[in-house]
């Protein structure tokens, strides 16, 4: 039975109640009157009433119905309308809604609403004035916050700040990418579940290791060390080897004496500077192993050589033995040469691996080469048109030095005055040509130019053109085009993979992940304009009580929540309907973290009903090839770890999650809050508690409607608006919210 049907039945019952009361009173009064009459009078009365009974009954029903309607109207005007006015006023006072109260009910009620609206406008003007003054006063603070955000975002060092409970208060983009790239979680989830505001660093590091480092810092602080720190080397998820440097974050408001022991060891958290040493450690291990093999092998060979040399000069050695000794010497010399050659090859390969290559637009490289040659050699350089989409993976400085070196040899030794640069794709590589007219070079000249040390720049003492190309894993050759009377040096250079080049052409694209490319257009605006500056820090968490209180007793404003929504193939999971999309956002310390979102498409492995496609726009073509629910649900389970689930009409979404738990091998056992039930508790007189009605009532903008992430973000903002309204009604903790939700009649709905 729908809420509208229940409301209609309730209104009809309210209208008929006076009729029933009037009928009962009439029957009782008539019976008492008849009891006072003697038999003859009673018989006379019955003869008079008998033919008129139907008319009297009809008139009585009309009178009762009229009285019921009048009572209903009076109830609406005198009781229900003031109650709705009180609910709306409470929302405005708590700051959970905007706008004015629409006058409703009696004239007195309308006058009260008008007076309240005047007060709201007056308060709005006062708030605007206060906000303007606060904004002016905090402008410098905001500049400092912006500088911190920019510094944290661009800092090359991985930085994570935690409170003493291990909850992450700050992290930068470098740390996020480091753990995403090394996490053992399936793609495209990466490490997004490992690093996030309010999450525990103990998901990354052994808690005992953190505790030991903290104890080391405390001991050093007790000894009077002004700059205490601790360092440790450990492995993290995915086999990553990390070197961590820990320093304490001291309490700035410590008012105790500096000489007291408790003051010298007091701090509110710690900062971790992390360095991924996985590859350097592997390189160092390889070099050590190579050196050990070279030393041990050389030692054995030298021993054999020494023994053979000493024996070969003995006068009593026969010719056959002497020949065997010469063979031993030849073999050992050959083995030593092979070992040295192998060690040299490994060293060259290691140098190539360590050579830093960066993505660079081909047009930018050609512009830099052209400017350098023209300014230093005073010759003309023409550059052919280059596709703006063509990117190279190069060390631009050393490559520029190599091209300038070749150009200088042409200008100085053969007086070439005009050069031309060309760049074109060549499959998985790119061709960069240095072209000149007429003059042909001999093979000996080309070889000498390629192998001579470069004469210009700081690399002149060590590198050749071939060295530069080898470290790019590229090639260089000389080519003659007799038909055009052209000669050229052609350099074969690497290019980035497609995803990296795309990220370079569209800044920020790489951070959005693979799921965004499959997202329906309806959800493209779900994150809103605030996402332009991701929040990587929240120092308010220093004041968080952490896990010292039981979850049920924690205040709603202190909860870490995962607000989620699902889109499905239909409405009945018992008949095989499945999830096609899951979207979620996190609320930490009373703030919506828009940059810590979860959104995945799911292949339901069954048809999607036309009615559902019309709502969420996800058809079979968009879902084909997406991960199954058995792959996606564990990722969502990890994302929602150690948090309270929040949804709108959450019973519906939880039914679908429960149906998939066995298949995915996970269990969602955390508490669940429903914004529909919480709204029904806060505003019991309101006619509707749909997502649209709540958004309109609480002043939340609807965006990305009927996409999982879009609805989750709207639900999160609604939940944050409901928290102060719940507190005003005495609902302050999680347990109180769960109890209040179960007291509403909406909680009796089952799916």
XYZ file of C-alpha atoms in Angstrom:
751
model
C 0.000 0.000 0.000
C 1.463 3.327 -1.068
C 1.795 6.343 1.256
C -0.766 8.219 -0.853
C -3.315 5.413 -0.413
C -2.710 5.312 3.332
C -3.117 9.077 3.521
C -6.421 8.936 1.589
C -7.790 6.174 3.824
C -6.748 8.149 6.883
C -8.535 11.280 5.611
C -11.739 9.289 4.888
C -11.638 7.705 8.338
C -11.147 11.104 9.944
C -14.176 12.451 8.042
C -16.414 9.486 9.004
C -15.422 9.539 12.664
C -18.009 12.260 13.577
C -20.721 10.210 11.822
C -19.947 7.199 13.943
C -19.895 9.291 17.117
C -23.216 10.961 16.181
C -24.821 7.595 15.353
C -23.701 6.108 18.656
C -24.980 9.124 20.579
C -28.373 9.046 18.741
C -28.846 5.324 19.352
C -27.941 5.671 23.018
C -30.203 8.731 23.537
C -33.101 7.052 21.719
C -32.787 3.913 23.791
C -32.754 5.927 27.018
C -35.790 7.984 25.855
C -37.724 4.833 24.924
C -36.949 3.331 28.311
C -38.707 6.274 30.044
C -42.004 5.722 28.092
C -44.805 3.326 29.000
C -45.713 0.597 26.497
C -48.565 2.515 24.820
C -46.411 5.618 24.322
C -43.555 3.506 23.047
C -45.835 1.774 20.526
C -47.236 5.145 19.358
C -43.677 6.488 18.896
C -42.617 3.467 16.867
C -45.667 3.781 14.569
C -44.730 7.432 13.950
C -41.028 6.724 13.318
C -41.355 3.556 11.215
C -42.355 5.196 7.903
C -39.806 8.010 8.400
C -36.799 5.926 9.498
C -35.022 5.928 6.116
C -35.374 9.680 5.767
C -34.149 10.301 9.306
C -31.177 7.952 8.774
C -30.238 9.696 5.533
C -30.472 13.126 7.148
C -28.361 11.898 10.057
C -25.663 10.602 7.727
C -25.607 13.894 5.816
C -25.322 15.797 9.079
C -22.533 13.506 10.285
C -20.626 13.808 7.007
C -20.948 17.593 7.072
C -19.683 17.678 10.635
C -16.779 15.386 9.643
C -15.767 17.598 6.746
C -15.963 20.664 8.943
C -13.825 18.923 11.573
C -11.350 17.819 8.903
C -11.028 21.355 7.566
C -10.640 22.693 11.084
C -7.924 20.119 11.772
C -6.034 21.079 8.632
C -6.304 24.816 9.330
C -5.864 24.815 13.107
C -3.580 21.828 13.830
C -1.883 20.354 10.733
C -1.025 23.709 9.126
C 0.623 25.072 12.294
C 2.553 21.776 12.624
C 3.853 22.071 9.067
C 4.715 25.696 9.768
C 6.664 24.624 12.863
C 8.587 21.953 10.888
C 9.485 24.405 8.148
C 10.469 27.057 10.689
C 12.640 24.543 12.539
C 14.454 23.689 9.297
C 15.057 27.373 8.572
C 16.275 28.065 12.102
C 18.694 25.119 11.960
C 20.089 26.418 8.697
C 19.189 23.150 6.922
C 16.869 24.871 4.414
C 16.660 28.093 2.479
C 13.904 30.380 1.217
C 10.731 31.429 3.010
C 7.688 29.727 4.473
C 4.699 29.515 2.157
C 1.604 30.842 4.045
C -0.952 28.117 4.712
C -3.974 27.528 6.947
C -5.957 30.131 8.872
C -5.563 33.882 8.665
C -3.702 33.850 11.967
C -1.408 31.109 10.669
C -0.753 33.103 7.484
C 0.017 36.198 9.515
C 2.406 34.186 11.656
C 4.120 32.842 8.525
C 4.477 36.373 7.126
C 5.964 37.604 10.398
C 8.356 34.659 10.490
C 9.393 35.331 6.882
C 10.167 38.911 7.840
C 12.348 37.651 10.666
C 14.039 35.204 8.302
C 14.800 38.021 5.866
C 16.151 40.144 8.689
C 18.308 37.294 9.930
C 19.481 36.677 6.371
C 20.616 40.280 6.072
C 22.434 40.043 9.393
C 24.071 36.777 8.388
C 25.130 38.265 5.062
C 26.732 41.176 6.880
C 28.499 38.839 9.317
C 29.643 36.552 6.510
C 30.982 39.536 4.604
C 32.995 40.655 7.618
C 34.241 37.125 8.307
C 35.188 36.741 4.649
C 37.166 39.961 4.720
C 38.887 38.983 7.969
C 39.766 35.451 6.781
C 41.082 36.378 3.337
C 44.692 35.939 4.400
C 43.887 32.604 6.030
C 42.275 31.418 2.820
C 45.362 32.428 0.879
C 47.468 30.356 3.242
C 45.123 27.389 2.823
C 45.316 27.744 -0.950
C 49.092 27.788 -0.797
C 49.066 24.679 1.367
C 46.684 22.939 -1.037
C 48.864 23.855 -4.026
C 52.015 22.751 -2.205
C 50.519 19.453 -1.123
C 49.132 18.750 -4.592
C 52.359 19.421 -6.480
C 54.922 18.203 -3.935
C 57.014 15.408 -5.432
C 57.556 13.801 -2.012
C 54.817 11.503 -0.719
C 53.443 13.032 2.487
C 50.829 11.626 4.892
C 49.802 13.195 8.228
C 47.929 11.124 10.828
C 46.575 11.600 14.319
C 47.691 9.277 17.102
C 44.884 6.828 16.278
C 46.327 6.420 12.792
C 43.525 8.252 10.986
C 44.770 10.117 7.912
C 44.397 13.900 8.230
C 46.409 14.966 5.193
C 47.840 13.353 2.117
C 49.037 14.680 -1.195
C 48.454 13.591 -4.762
C 51.857 11.911 -4.916
C 50.955 9.607 -2.020
C 47.589 8.805 -3.605
C 49.171 7.867 -6.931
C 51.938 5.916 -5.213
C 49.541 3.598 -3.413
C 47.119 3.419 -6.328
C 49.898 2.235 -8.597
C 51.201 -0.367 -6.142
C 48.025 -1.659 -4.517
C 47.145 -5.307 -4.885
C 43.484 -4.374 -5.443
C 42.143 -5.125 -8.936
C 42.113 -2.329 -11.503
C 40.666 0.222 -11.820
C 40.142 0.481 -8.078
C 43.832 0.717 -7.330
C 44.818 2.155 -3.988
C 41.847 4.473 -3.587
C 40.672 2.385 -0.625
C 44.070 2.639 1.086
C 44.516 6.417 1.180
C 41.738 8.844 2.100
C 40.770 11.356 4.766
C 39.646 9.559 7.895
C 40.962 6.177 6.750
C 43.489 4.301 8.847
C 47.180 4.248 7.985
C 47.175 0.797 9.580
C 45.674 -0.483 6.325
C 49.066 0.329 4.785
C 51.556 -0.262 7.615
C 51.737 -2.776 10.445
C 50.273 -1.062 13.573
C 53.075 -2.530 15.691
C 55.643 -0.846 13.437
C 53.903 2.529 13.797
C 53.671 2.077 17.575
C 57.392 1.265 17.769
C 58.293 4.383 15.762
C 56.074 6.551 17.989
C 57.704 5.121 21.097
C 61.127 5.904 19.635
C 60.063 9.521 19.107
C 58.740 9.785 22.683
C 62.023 8.471 24.090
C 64.009 10.973 22.046
C 61.711 13.785 23.186
C 62.268 12.756 26.808
C 66.022 12.973 26.245
C 65.531 16.581 25.107
C 65.991 16.064 21.370
C 64.681 19.235 19.709
C 64.026 17.517 16.399
C 62.973 13.942 17.216
C 62.248 11.585 14.359
C 62.185 7.919 13.475
C 62.950 6.061 10.276
C 62.006 2.594 9.172
C 61.960 0.440 6.084
C 58.941 -1.745 5.454
C 56.889 -3.438 2.800
C 53.379 -2.300 1.932
C 50.603 -3.840 -0.094
C 51.498 -4.956 -3.592
C 55.102 -5.739 -2.615
C 56.105 -2.070 -2.423
C 59.248 -1.368 -0.391
C 58.967 1.958 1.425
C 61.418 4.070 3.368
C 59.454 6.150 5.899
C 60.632 9.158 7.867
C 58.337 9.991 10.814
C 58.294 13.299 12.698
C 55.825 14.361 15.412
C 53.177 17.054 14.952
C 53.334 18.939 18.238
C 50.330 20.525 19.951
C 50.426 24.273 19.413
C 48.095 24.994 22.378
C 50.153 23.138 24.976
C 49.994 25.400 28.058
C 51.973 23.139 30.394
C 55.438 24.001 31.563
C 58.135 23.251 29.076
C 60.113 21.496 31.794
C 57.393 18.992 32.627
C 57.871 15.474 31.335
C 54.325 15.228 29.962
C 54.823 18.416 27.947
C 58.066 17.323 26.361
C 56.477 14.113 25.065
C 53.094 15.509 24.049
C 52.085 15.620 20.397
C 48.811 15.194 18.567
C 49.906 13.229 15.534
C 52.757 12.468 13.179
C 53.930 13.194 9.661
C 55.205 10.457 7.369
C 57.437 11.250 4.412
C 57.457 8.176 2.195
C 59.878 7.135 -0.500
C 59.326 4.171 -2.781
C 62.660 2.369 -2.883
C 61.401 -0.780 -4.576
C 63.197 -0.206 -7.876
C 66.370 1.368 -6.417
C 66.614 -1.534 -3.971
C 66.159 -4.027 -6.812
C 68.783 -2.178 -8.886
C 71.190 -2.116 -5.955
C 70.607 -5.826 -5.347
C 71.270 -6.559 -9.019
C 74.478 -4.501 -8.960
C 75.633 -6.230 -5.772
C 74.905 -9.637 -7.269
C 76.713 -8.719 -10.487
C 79.709 -7.425 -8.548
C 79.767 -10.537 -6.357
C 79.625 -12.828 -9.389
C 82.369 -10.789 -11.094
C 84.641 -10.851 -8.033
C 84.156 -14.545 -7.284
C 84.517 -15.563 -10.912
C 87.580 -13.388 -11.402
C 89.119 -14.748 -8.207
C 88.693 -18.324 -9.405
C 90.042 -17.489 -12.851
C 93.036 -15.674 -11.388
C 93.767 -18.685 -9.192
C 93.701 -20.990 -12.207
C 95.847 -18.553 -14.209
C 98.369 -18.211 -11.415
C 98.672 -21.981 -11.022
C 98.997 -22.478 -14.783
C 101.630 -19.734 -15.157
C 103.714 -21.148 -12.287
C 103.619 -24.700 -13.637
C 104.283 -23.852 -17.291
C 107.826 -22.652 -16.528
C 108.879 -25.835 -14.704
C 111.717 -27.519 -16.685
C 110.341 -31.004 -16.121
C 106.923 -30.224 -17.686
C 106.445 -32.142 -20.925
C 105.088 -30.570 -24.083
C 101.599 -32.133 -23.751
C 101.167 -30.783 -20.221
C 102.504 -27.390 -21.267
C 99.926 -27.269 -24.088
C 97.124 -28.144 -21.634
C 98.291 -25.327 -19.354
C 98.244 -22.901 -22.300
C 94.674 -24.024 -23.035
C 93.714 -23.372 -19.403
C 95.188 -19.861 -19.658
C 93.314 -19.181 -22.911
C 90.022 -20.474 -21.455
C 90.328 -18.485 -18.239
C 91.238 -15.303 -20.132
C 88.192 -15.889 -22.349
C 85.940 -16.432 -19.299
C 87.253 -13.270 -17.621
C 86.626 -11.283 -20.790
C 83.105 -12.683 -21.059
C 82.373 -11.787 -17.430
C 83.628 -8.243 -17.907
C 81.659 -7.862 -21.118
C 78.483 -9.146 -19.414
C 79.000 -6.834 -16.419
C 79.549 -3.863 -18.740
C 76.385 -4.713 -20.682
C 74.368 -4.917 -17.458
C 75.772 -1.577 -16.323
C 74.840 0.057 -19.627
C 71.326 -1.402 -19.414
C 70.985 -0.179 -15.823
C 72.022 3.300 -16.897
C 69.393 3.208 -19.648
C 66.766 2.138 -17.132
C 67.681 4.916 -14.710
C 67.762 7.576 -17.433
C 64.810 9.907 -16.733
C 62.470 10.286 -19.723
C 59.479 12.614 -19.674
C 56.518 13.175 -21.956
C 56.923 16.220 -24.196
C 54.932 17.611 -27.102
C 56.838 17.092 -30.355
C 56.098 20.642 -31.506
C 57.649 22.012 -28.298
C 60.819 19.968 -28.782
C 61.244 21.126 -32.382
C 60.690 24.754 -31.338
C 63.398 24.455 -28.662
C 65.870 22.793 -31.067
C 65.212 25.403 -33.732
C 65.736 28.293 -31.321
C 68.986 26.794 -29.924
C 70.538 26.072 -33.353
C 69.652 29.473 -34.782
C 70.929 31.365 -31.738
C 74.184 29.416 -31.299
C 75.126 28.563 -34.922
C 73.589 31.549 -36.745
C 72.000 29.501 -39.497
C 68.416 29.231 -40.675
C 66.282 26.333 -39.446
C 62.919 25.492 -40.994
C 60.485 23.212 -39.181
C 57.786 21.283 -41.017
C 54.268 21.326 -39.622
C 53.991 18.936 -36.682
C 50.811 17.269 -35.488
C 49.905 18.809 -32.119
C 48.745 15.370 -30.939
C 52.222 13.827 -31.408
C 54.078 13.428 -28.104
C 57.539 12.033 -27.412
C 59.026 10.307 -24.369
C 62.482 11.868 -24.160
C 65.110 13.591 -22.082
C 64.742 16.881 -23.923
C 68.049 18.352 -22.746
C 70.358 15.550 -23.873
C 68.429 15.089 -27.137
C 68.684 18.818 -27.850
C 72.451 18.601 -27.195
C 72.762 15.728 -29.669
C 70.918 17.604 -32.428
C 72.904 20.785 -31.813
C 76.118 18.723 -31.960
C 75.209 17.284 -35.371
C 74.110 20.676 -36.662
C 77.349 22.254 -35.453
C 79.433 19.686 -37.362
C 77.473 20.429 -40.539
C 77.820 24.197 -40.138
C 81.487 24.259 -39.066
C 82.927 21.588 -41.353
C 80.724 21.880 -44.462
C 79.324 25.442 -44.192
C 75.695 24.305 -44.341
C 73.557 27.432 -43.836
C 70.001 26.042 -44.041
C 68.654 23.088 -42.050
C 65.198 21.596 -41.800
C 63.531 19.641 -38.984
C 60.833 17.049 -39.577
C 58.841 14.943 -37.122
C 56.370 12.210 -38.042
C 54.870 9.131 -36.361
C 56.253 5.741 -37.345
C 54.045 3.100 -35.772
C 54.919 2.792 -32.089
C 57.840 5.230 -32.529
C 58.483 8.611 -34.132
C 60.978 9.787 -36.759
C 62.831 13.041 -36.083
C 64.849 14.135 -39.139
C 67.657 16.706 -39.394
C 67.690 17.511 -43.134
C 70.045 19.542 -45.368
C 70.389 20.019 -49.105
C 73.012 18.639 -51.447
C 76.020 17.556 -49.433
C 76.588 13.804 -48.957
C 78.615 12.341 -46.078
C 80.884 9.328 -46.047
C 80.298 6.399 -43.746
C 83.508 7.171 -41.849
C 82.399 10.781 -41.234
C 78.951 9.728 -40.017
C 80.449 7.143 -37.660
C 82.904 9.666 -36.259
C 80.198 12.282 -35.653
C 77.999 9.745 -33.885
C 80.762 8.384 -31.657
C 82.711 11.558 -30.861
C 82.036 13.236 -27.545
C 79.626 16.135 -27.933
C 81.446 19.434 -28.021
C 78.830 21.771 -26.553
C 77.152 21.865 -23.193
C 77.867 20.237 -19.846
C 77.577 16.717 -21.297
C 80.517 17.190 -23.667
C 82.982 15.226 -21.550
C 81.031 11.977 -21.305
C 78.260 11.443 -23.841
C 78.096 10.778 -27.553
C 75.145 10.968 -29.896
C 74.882 7.178 -29.829
C 74.932 7.228 -26.015
C 71.936 9.554 -26.025
C 70.026 7.372 -28.496
C 70.875 4.170 -26.629
C 69.561 5.654 -23.392
C 66.358 6.511 -25.241
C 66.248 2.922 -26.508
C 66.284 4.523 -29.950
C 68.376 4.469 -33.121
C 70.105 6.896 -35.490
C 71.145 6.452 -39.107
C 72.263 8.544 -42.067
C 70.100 8.552 -45.184
C 70.509 10.041 -48.692
C 67.560 11.001 -50.957
C 69.107 11.391 -54.409
C 65.822 12.371 -56.100
C 65.438 15.408 -53.851
C 69.191 16.024 -53.441
C 68.681 15.783 -49.672
C 70.659 14.205 -46.868
C 69.401 13.612 -43.368
C 70.071 12.137 -39.958
C 67.013 10.160 -38.853
C 66.452 9.612 -35.122
C 64.032 6.878 -34.041
C 62.474 8.007 -30.729
C 59.967 6.506 -28.277
C 56.479 7.924 -27.785
C 54.249 7.623 -24.688
C 51.469 5.067 -24.560
C 48.026 6.317 -25.611
C 46.621 6.767 -22.084
C 49.621 8.826 -20.932
C 49.567 11.036 -23.999
C 45.846 11.591 -23.565
C 46.381 12.600 -19.960
C 49.052 15.089 -21.051
C 46.800 16.641 -23.675
C 43.895 16.881 -21.250
C 45.236 17.802 -17.790
C 43.516 15.934 -14.988
C 42.161 13.183 -17.218
C 44.407 10.552 -15.703
C 43.042 11.122 -12.194
C 39.468 10.486 -13.221
C 40.106 6.844 -13.991
C 38.584 4.379 -16.386
C 35.123 4.511 -14.883
C 34.561 8.087 -16.016
C 34.834 7.134 -19.658
C 31.906 4.788 -19.228
C 29.816 7.150 -17.159
C 26.494 8.224 -18.627
C 26.122 11.865 -19.564
C 23.539 12.317 -16.827
C 26.187 12.064 -14.167
C 28.767 14.304 -15.762
C 27.889 17.215 -13.533
C 27.413 15.219 -10.378
C 30.582 16.386 -8.720
C 29.886 20.051 -9.295
C 32.253 22.978 -9.443
C 33.816 22.320 -6.062
C 35.775 19.396 -7.465
C 38.236 21.727 -9.145
C 40.178 21.807 -5.857
C 40.329 18.353 -4.272
C 40.551 18.277 -0.488
C 43.669 16.411 0.573
C 43.675 17.632 4.181
C 41.398 18.299 7.134
C 43.117 19.249 10.370
C 39.759 19.257 12.196
C 40.335 15.511 12.513
C 43.021 16.239 15.111
C 40.131 16.942 17.487
C 38.279 13.760 16.557
C 37.733 11.376 19.442
C 38.636 8.420 17.276
C 37.585 4.913 18.293
C 37.585 5.681 22.022
C 33.772 5.656 22.090
C 31.500 2.879 20.915
C 30.161 3.477 17.423
C 26.530 3.518 18.585
C 27.308 6.350 21.030
C 29.182 8.544 18.557
C 27.589 11.814 17.456
C 26.115 11.923 13.961
C 28.407 14.806 13.042
C 31.463 12.697 13.953
C 30.573 9.617 11.922
C 32.521 8.445 8.910
C 29.797 7.614 6.396
C 29.667 6.011 2.969
C 26.649 7.445 1.174
C 25.702 5.128 -1.688
C 23.126 4.437 -4.365
C 22.543 1.720 -6.928
C 20.960 1.481 -10.357
C 19.383 -1.856 -11.277
C 17.844 -3.845 -14.112
C 14.452 -3.733 -12.400
C 12.719 -3.506 -9.046
C 12.544 -7.123 -7.875
C 15.786 -8.913 -6.964
C 13.850 -12.062 -6.037
C 12.980 -12.425 -9.737
C 16.539 -11.997 -10.936
C 16.973 -8.231 -11.174
C 20.603 -7.236 -10.655
C 22.750 -4.174 -9.970
C 24.112 -2.319 -13.021
C 25.859 0.590 -11.263
C 27.128 1.467 -7.780
C 28.048 5.005 -6.775
C 29.206 6.289 -3.396
C 30.816 9.257 -1.673
C 32.415 9.629 1.744
C 31.501 11.938 4.604
C 34.321 12.461 7.104
C 34.124 14.820 10.112
C 30.843 16.272 8.880
C 32.177 17.175 5.421
C 31.398 15.680 2.043
C 34.633 14.539 0.356
C 33.817 14.948 -3.325
C 37.262 13.818 -4.461
C 36.900 10.459 -2.650
C 34.135 8.876 -4.683
C 33.369 5.394 -5.949
C 31.589 4.710 -9.227
C 31.510 1.431 -11.130
C 29.396 -0.022 -13.898
C 28.424 -3.686 -13.543
C 27.569 -6.226 -16.207
C 24.309 -7.746 -14.874
C 24.641 -10.715 -17.254
C 20.943 -10.410 -18.023
C 18.637 -8.069 -19.935
C 17.829 -4.592 -18.617
C 14.139 -3.696 -18.645
C 13.065 -0.865 -20.924
C 11.517 0.953 -17.961
C 14.851 0.910 -16.117
C 16.818 2.059 -19.176
C 14.423 4.986 -19.488
C 15.304 6.002 -15.913
C 19.082 5.580 -15.683
C 20.075 5.369 -19.360
C 22.283 2.281 -18.969
C 21.512 -0.127 -21.796
C 23.016 -3.493 -22.675
C 25.639 -1.983 -25.026
C 27.051 0.249 -22.262
C 27.183 -2.620 -19.754
C 28.644 -5.302 -22.014
C 32.211 -6.121 -21.028
C 32.026 -4.380 -17.654
C 33.146 -6.272 -14.499
C 30.659 -8.608 -12.851
C 29.107 -7.950 -9.451
C 31.487 -10.570 -7.998
C 34.386 -8.288 -9.020
C 32.854 -4.898 -8.184
C 31.197 -5.629 -4.833
C 34.478 -6.461 -3.002
C 35.849 -3.128 -4.218
C 32.826 -1.290 -2.846
C 33.088 -3.282 0.372
C 36.706 -2.115 0.755
C 35.700 1.476 -0.038
C 32.982 1.381 2.670
C 35.176 -0.313 5.275
C 34.862 1.061 8.838
C 32.022 3.424 7.969
C 28.262 3.771 8.378
C 26.238 3.184 5.217
C 23.771 5.932 4.298
C 21.181 5.753 1.519
C 17.815 7.109 0.476
C 15.204 4.378 0.748
C 18.198 2.257 1.720
C 16.117 -0.886 2.260
C 15.725 -1.185 -1.512
C 19.466 -0.873 -2.238
C 20.455 -3.112 0.685
C 18.179 -5.868 -0.628
C 20.188 -5.915 -3.864
C 23.490 -5.884 -1.968
C 22.354 -8.757 0.260
C 21.376 -10.827 -2.784
C 24.918 -10.423 -4.192
C 26.893 -10.982 -0.973
C 27.254 -14.740 -1.335
C 28.427 -14.464 -4.947
C 31.001 -11.786 -4.086
C 32.150 -13.352 -0.810
C 31.586 -10.250 1.331
C 29.147 -9.238 4.075
C 27.883 -5.710 4.750
C 27.436 -5.812 8.515
C 27.810 -2.109 9.313
C 24.894 0.087 10.479
C 22.650 1.625 7.810
C 20.946 5.030 7.998
C 18.073 5.936 5.676
C 17.484 9.602 4.807
C 13.856 8.796 3.938
C 13.182 7.489 7.460
C 15.164 10.292 9.102
C 13.176 12.875 7.138
C 9.916 11.201 8.174
C 11.016 11.530 11.803
C 12.069 15.160 11.444
C 9.076 16.251 9.302
C 6.196 13.849 10.018
C 3.570 16.288 8.660
C 5.148 16.696 5.221
C 3.251 14.960 2.388
C 6.326 13.530 0.617
C 9.824 12.327 1.522
C 11.100 11.522 -1.976
C 14.614 12.555 -2.936
C 13.266 15.410 -5.049
C 10.971 16.618 -2.252
C 13.778 16.531 0.321
C 16.148 18.368 -2.008
C 13.572 21.096 -2.634
C 12.666 21.350 1.059
C 16.286 21.531 2.266
C 17.702 23.657 -0.537
C 19.890 20.972 -2.149
C 20.539 21.297 -5.889
C 19.659 18.202 -7.912
C 22.397 17.145 -10.341
C 23.216 13.870 -12.014
C 19.768 12.516 -11.148
C 19.279 8.773 -11.693
C 23.000 8.078 -11.915
C 24.343 6.182 -8.934
C 27.051 8.697 -8.046
C 24.821 11.710 -8.728
C 22.076 10.403 -6.423
C 24.661 9.457 -3.787
C 26.071 13.004 -3.758
C 22.586 14.518 -3.451
C 21.757 12.075 -0.645
C 24.985 13.004 1.145
C 24.125 16.703 1.088
C 20.599 15.929 2.317
C 22.006 13.837 5.176
C 24.281 16.697 6.247
C 21.245 19.018 6.243
C 19.239 16.543 8.352
C 21.879 16.209 11.078
C 21.182 19.573 12.792
C 17.413 18.985 12.488
C 17.803 15.609 14.205
C 19.923 17.170 16.934
C 17.201 19.786 17.509
C 14.772 16.916 18.175
C 17.159 15.250 20.617
C 18.582 12.700 18.151
C 22.349 13.148 18.469
C 23.987 9.717 18.309
C 23.968 6.901 15.792
C 21.901 4.632 18.036
C 19.322 7.357 18.628
C 19.078 7.912 14.875
C 18.579 4.183 14.236
C 15.861 4.045 16.910
C 14.122 7.168 15.620
C 14.077 5.813 12.070
C 12.419 2.580 13.192
C 9.627 4.513 14.904
C 8.292 5.879 11.593
C 5.618 3.948 9.714
C 7.800 4.070 6.573
C 10.150 1.631 8.330
C 7.507 -1.080 7.945
C 7.997 -1.142 4.165
C 9.760 -4.287 2.990
C 11.421 -5.162 -0.309
